Tab-separated table of C-alpha atoms in Angstrom:
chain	number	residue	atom	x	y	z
A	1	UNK	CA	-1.613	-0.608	18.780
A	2	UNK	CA	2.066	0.655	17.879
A	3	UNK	CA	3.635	2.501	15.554
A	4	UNK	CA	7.243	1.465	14.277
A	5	UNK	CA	9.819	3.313	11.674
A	6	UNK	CA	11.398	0.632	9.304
A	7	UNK	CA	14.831	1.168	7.279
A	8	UNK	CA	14.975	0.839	3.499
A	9	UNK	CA	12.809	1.757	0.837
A	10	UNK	CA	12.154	5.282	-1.107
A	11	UNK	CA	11.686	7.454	2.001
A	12	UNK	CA	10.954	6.299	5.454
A	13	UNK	CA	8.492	3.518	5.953
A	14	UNK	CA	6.248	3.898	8.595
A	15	UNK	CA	3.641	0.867	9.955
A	16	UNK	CA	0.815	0.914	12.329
A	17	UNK	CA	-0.108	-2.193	13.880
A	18	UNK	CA	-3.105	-3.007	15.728
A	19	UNK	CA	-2.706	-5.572	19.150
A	20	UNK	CA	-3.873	-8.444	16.372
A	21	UNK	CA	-1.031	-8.015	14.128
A	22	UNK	CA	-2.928	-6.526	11.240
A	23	UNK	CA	-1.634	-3.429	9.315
A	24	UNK	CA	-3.826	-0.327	10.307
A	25	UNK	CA	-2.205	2.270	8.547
A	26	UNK	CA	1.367	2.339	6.534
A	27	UNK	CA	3.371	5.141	4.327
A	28	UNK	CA	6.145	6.310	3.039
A	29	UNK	CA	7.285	9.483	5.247
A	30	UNK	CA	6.980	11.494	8.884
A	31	UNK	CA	5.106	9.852	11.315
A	32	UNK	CA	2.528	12.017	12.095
A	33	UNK	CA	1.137	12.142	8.272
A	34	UNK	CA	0.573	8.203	8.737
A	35	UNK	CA	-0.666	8.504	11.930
A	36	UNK	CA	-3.008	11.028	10.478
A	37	UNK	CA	-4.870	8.127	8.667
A	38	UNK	CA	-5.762	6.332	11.991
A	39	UNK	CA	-10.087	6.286	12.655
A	40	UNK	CA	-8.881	5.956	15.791
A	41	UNK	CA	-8.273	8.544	18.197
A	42	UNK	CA	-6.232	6.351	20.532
A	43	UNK	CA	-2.382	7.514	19.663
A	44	UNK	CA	-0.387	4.902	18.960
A	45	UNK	CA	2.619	4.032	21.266
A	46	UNK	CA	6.370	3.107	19.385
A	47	UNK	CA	6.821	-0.301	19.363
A	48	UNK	CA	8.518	-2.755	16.826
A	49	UNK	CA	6.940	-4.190	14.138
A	50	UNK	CA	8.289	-7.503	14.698
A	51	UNK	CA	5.628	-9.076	12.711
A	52	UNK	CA	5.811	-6.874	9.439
A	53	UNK	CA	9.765	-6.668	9.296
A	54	UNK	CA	10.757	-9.907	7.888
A	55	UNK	CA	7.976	-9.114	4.997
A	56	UNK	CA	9.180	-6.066	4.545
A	57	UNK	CA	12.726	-6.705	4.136
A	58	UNK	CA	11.999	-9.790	2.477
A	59	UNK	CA	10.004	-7.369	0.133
A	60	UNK	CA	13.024	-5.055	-0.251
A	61	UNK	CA	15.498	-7.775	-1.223
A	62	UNK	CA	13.428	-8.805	-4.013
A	63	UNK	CA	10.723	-11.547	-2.408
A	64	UNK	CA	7.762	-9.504	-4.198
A	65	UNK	CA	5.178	-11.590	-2.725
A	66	UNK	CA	6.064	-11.010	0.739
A	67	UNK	CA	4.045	-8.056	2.014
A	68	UNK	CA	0.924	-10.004	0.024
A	69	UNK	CA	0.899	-12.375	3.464
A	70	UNK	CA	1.024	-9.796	6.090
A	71	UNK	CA	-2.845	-9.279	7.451
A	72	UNK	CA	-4.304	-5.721	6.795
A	73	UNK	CA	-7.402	-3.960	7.593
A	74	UNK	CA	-9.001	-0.507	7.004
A	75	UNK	CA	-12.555	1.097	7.007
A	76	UNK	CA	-14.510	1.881	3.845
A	77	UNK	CA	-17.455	1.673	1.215
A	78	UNK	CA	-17.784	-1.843	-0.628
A	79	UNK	CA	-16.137	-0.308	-3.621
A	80	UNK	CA	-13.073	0.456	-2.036
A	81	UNK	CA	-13.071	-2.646	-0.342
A	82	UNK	CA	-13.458	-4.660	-3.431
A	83	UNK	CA	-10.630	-2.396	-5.037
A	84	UNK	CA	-8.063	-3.069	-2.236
A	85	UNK	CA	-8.827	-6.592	-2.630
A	86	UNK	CA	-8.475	-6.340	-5.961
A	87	UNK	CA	-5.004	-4.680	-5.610
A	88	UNK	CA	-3.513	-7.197	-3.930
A	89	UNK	CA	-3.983	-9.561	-6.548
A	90	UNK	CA	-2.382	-7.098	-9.274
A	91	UNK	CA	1.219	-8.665	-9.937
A	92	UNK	CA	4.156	-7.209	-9.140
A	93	UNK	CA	6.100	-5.634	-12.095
A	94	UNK	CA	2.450	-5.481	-14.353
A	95	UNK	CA	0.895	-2.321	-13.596
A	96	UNK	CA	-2.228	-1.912	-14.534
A	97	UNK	CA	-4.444	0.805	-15.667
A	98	UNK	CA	-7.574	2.477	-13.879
A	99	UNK	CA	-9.752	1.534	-16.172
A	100	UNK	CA	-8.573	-1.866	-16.078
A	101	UNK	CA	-9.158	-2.054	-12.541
A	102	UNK	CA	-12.835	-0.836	-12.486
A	103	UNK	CA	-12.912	-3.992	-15.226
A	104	UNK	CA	-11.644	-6.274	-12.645
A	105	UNK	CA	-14.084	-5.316	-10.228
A	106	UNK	CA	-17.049	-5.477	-12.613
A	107	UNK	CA	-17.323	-1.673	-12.421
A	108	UNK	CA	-16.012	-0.870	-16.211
A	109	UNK	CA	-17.448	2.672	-16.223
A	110	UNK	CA	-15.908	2.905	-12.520
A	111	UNK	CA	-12.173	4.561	-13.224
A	112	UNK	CA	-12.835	7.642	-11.232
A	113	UNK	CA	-14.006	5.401	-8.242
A	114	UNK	CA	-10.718	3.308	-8.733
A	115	UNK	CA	-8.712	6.403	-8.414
A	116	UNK	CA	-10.569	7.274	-5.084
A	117	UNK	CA	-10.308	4.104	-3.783
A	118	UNK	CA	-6.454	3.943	-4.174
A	119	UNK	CA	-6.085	7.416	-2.693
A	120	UNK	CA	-8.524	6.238	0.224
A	121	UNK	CA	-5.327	2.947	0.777
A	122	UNK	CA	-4.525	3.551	3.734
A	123	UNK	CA	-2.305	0.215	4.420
A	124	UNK	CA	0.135	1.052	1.175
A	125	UNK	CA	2.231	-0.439	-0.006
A	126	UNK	CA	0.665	-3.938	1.415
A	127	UNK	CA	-2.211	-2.960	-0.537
A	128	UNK	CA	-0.670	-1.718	-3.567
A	129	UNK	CA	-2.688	1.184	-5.225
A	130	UNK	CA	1.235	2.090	-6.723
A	131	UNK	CA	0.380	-0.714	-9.361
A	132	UNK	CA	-2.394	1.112	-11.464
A	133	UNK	CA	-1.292	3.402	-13.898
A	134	UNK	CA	-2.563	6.613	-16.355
A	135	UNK	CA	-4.615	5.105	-19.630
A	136	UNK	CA	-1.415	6.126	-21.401
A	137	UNK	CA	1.268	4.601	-19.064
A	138	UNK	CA	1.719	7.390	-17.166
A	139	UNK	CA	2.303	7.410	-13.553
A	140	UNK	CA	-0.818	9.357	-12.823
A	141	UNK	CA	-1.140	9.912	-8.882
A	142	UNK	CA	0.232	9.027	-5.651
A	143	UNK	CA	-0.093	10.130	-2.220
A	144	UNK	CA	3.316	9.884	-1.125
A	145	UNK	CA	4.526	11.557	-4.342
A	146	UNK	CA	5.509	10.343	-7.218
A	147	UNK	CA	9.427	9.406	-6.985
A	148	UNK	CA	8.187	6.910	-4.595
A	149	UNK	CA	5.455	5.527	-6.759
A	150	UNK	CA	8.217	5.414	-9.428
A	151	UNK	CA	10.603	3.805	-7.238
A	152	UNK	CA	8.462	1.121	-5.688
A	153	UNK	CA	7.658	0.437	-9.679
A	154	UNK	CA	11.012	0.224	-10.873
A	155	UNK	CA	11.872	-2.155	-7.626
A	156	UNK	CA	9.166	-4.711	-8.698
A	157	UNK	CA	10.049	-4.486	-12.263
A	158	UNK	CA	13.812	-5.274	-11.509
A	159	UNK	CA	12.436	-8.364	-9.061
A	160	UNK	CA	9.769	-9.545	-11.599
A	161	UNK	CA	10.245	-13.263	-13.059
């Protein structure tokens, strides 16, 4: 497993990936708060994320279907699960709503559990809990603040067809 610092973005962009080239853990900011995330206690060691980088800057020059093919994996419940899953089918540039999301994965009364589940992402933004949105189009929450929620909104929005 290695840890790697890519350029570009809102704030530093940090990846963990594990010896199989899946995303373990991902963020926007110092290393240590993404490394933070890890299950693991085995610490990382820096290395480059040869595999992620062309998706990423693909990503950042406007190819907003790139990060959907890099491979990802993370621990939890079957609700989060189906949520992440869920995520990564959202659009780019057509946020959607929490509400909407516990819809999508035939939870409707399930908002709350949405929210959880997208502050549980641990693999952002190649899962993209940045795309759900307050009931009345507000940002609502984000882990890594909410200039960079805005930002990675406005970027897809600019890139959308």
């Amino acid at each position: 497993m290695f840890v790697d610092v890519l350029p570009g973005g809102p704030d530093q962009f940090v990846v963990v990936v594990a010896d199989d080239g899946a995303v373990v853990a991902s963020g926007f900011g110092p290393v240590e708060r993404v490394l933070a995330m890890l299950p693991d206690p085995d610490v990382p060691v820096p290395g480059d994320a040869a595999a992620v980088r062309p998706a990423w800057d693909a990503y950042l020059a406007g190819d907003l279907a790139a990060l959907d093919t890099v491979p990802v994996r993370q621990d939890g419940s079957e609700m989060q699960q189906a949520v992440w899953a869920a995520l990564r089918r959202v659009p780019p540039g057509e946020p959607v709503g929490y509400g909407e999301m516990a819809d999508l994965v035939g939870r409707p009364r399930a908002a709350r559990a949405v929210g959880s589940a997208c502050g549980a992402n641990h693999v952002a933004p190649f899962v993209p809990c940045h795309r759900v949105i307050a009931a009345d189009g507000g940002l609502g929450g984000y882990g890594y603040g909410l200039p960079v929620k805005q930002w990675l909104l406005d970027h897809e929005a600019r890139h959308s067809s």
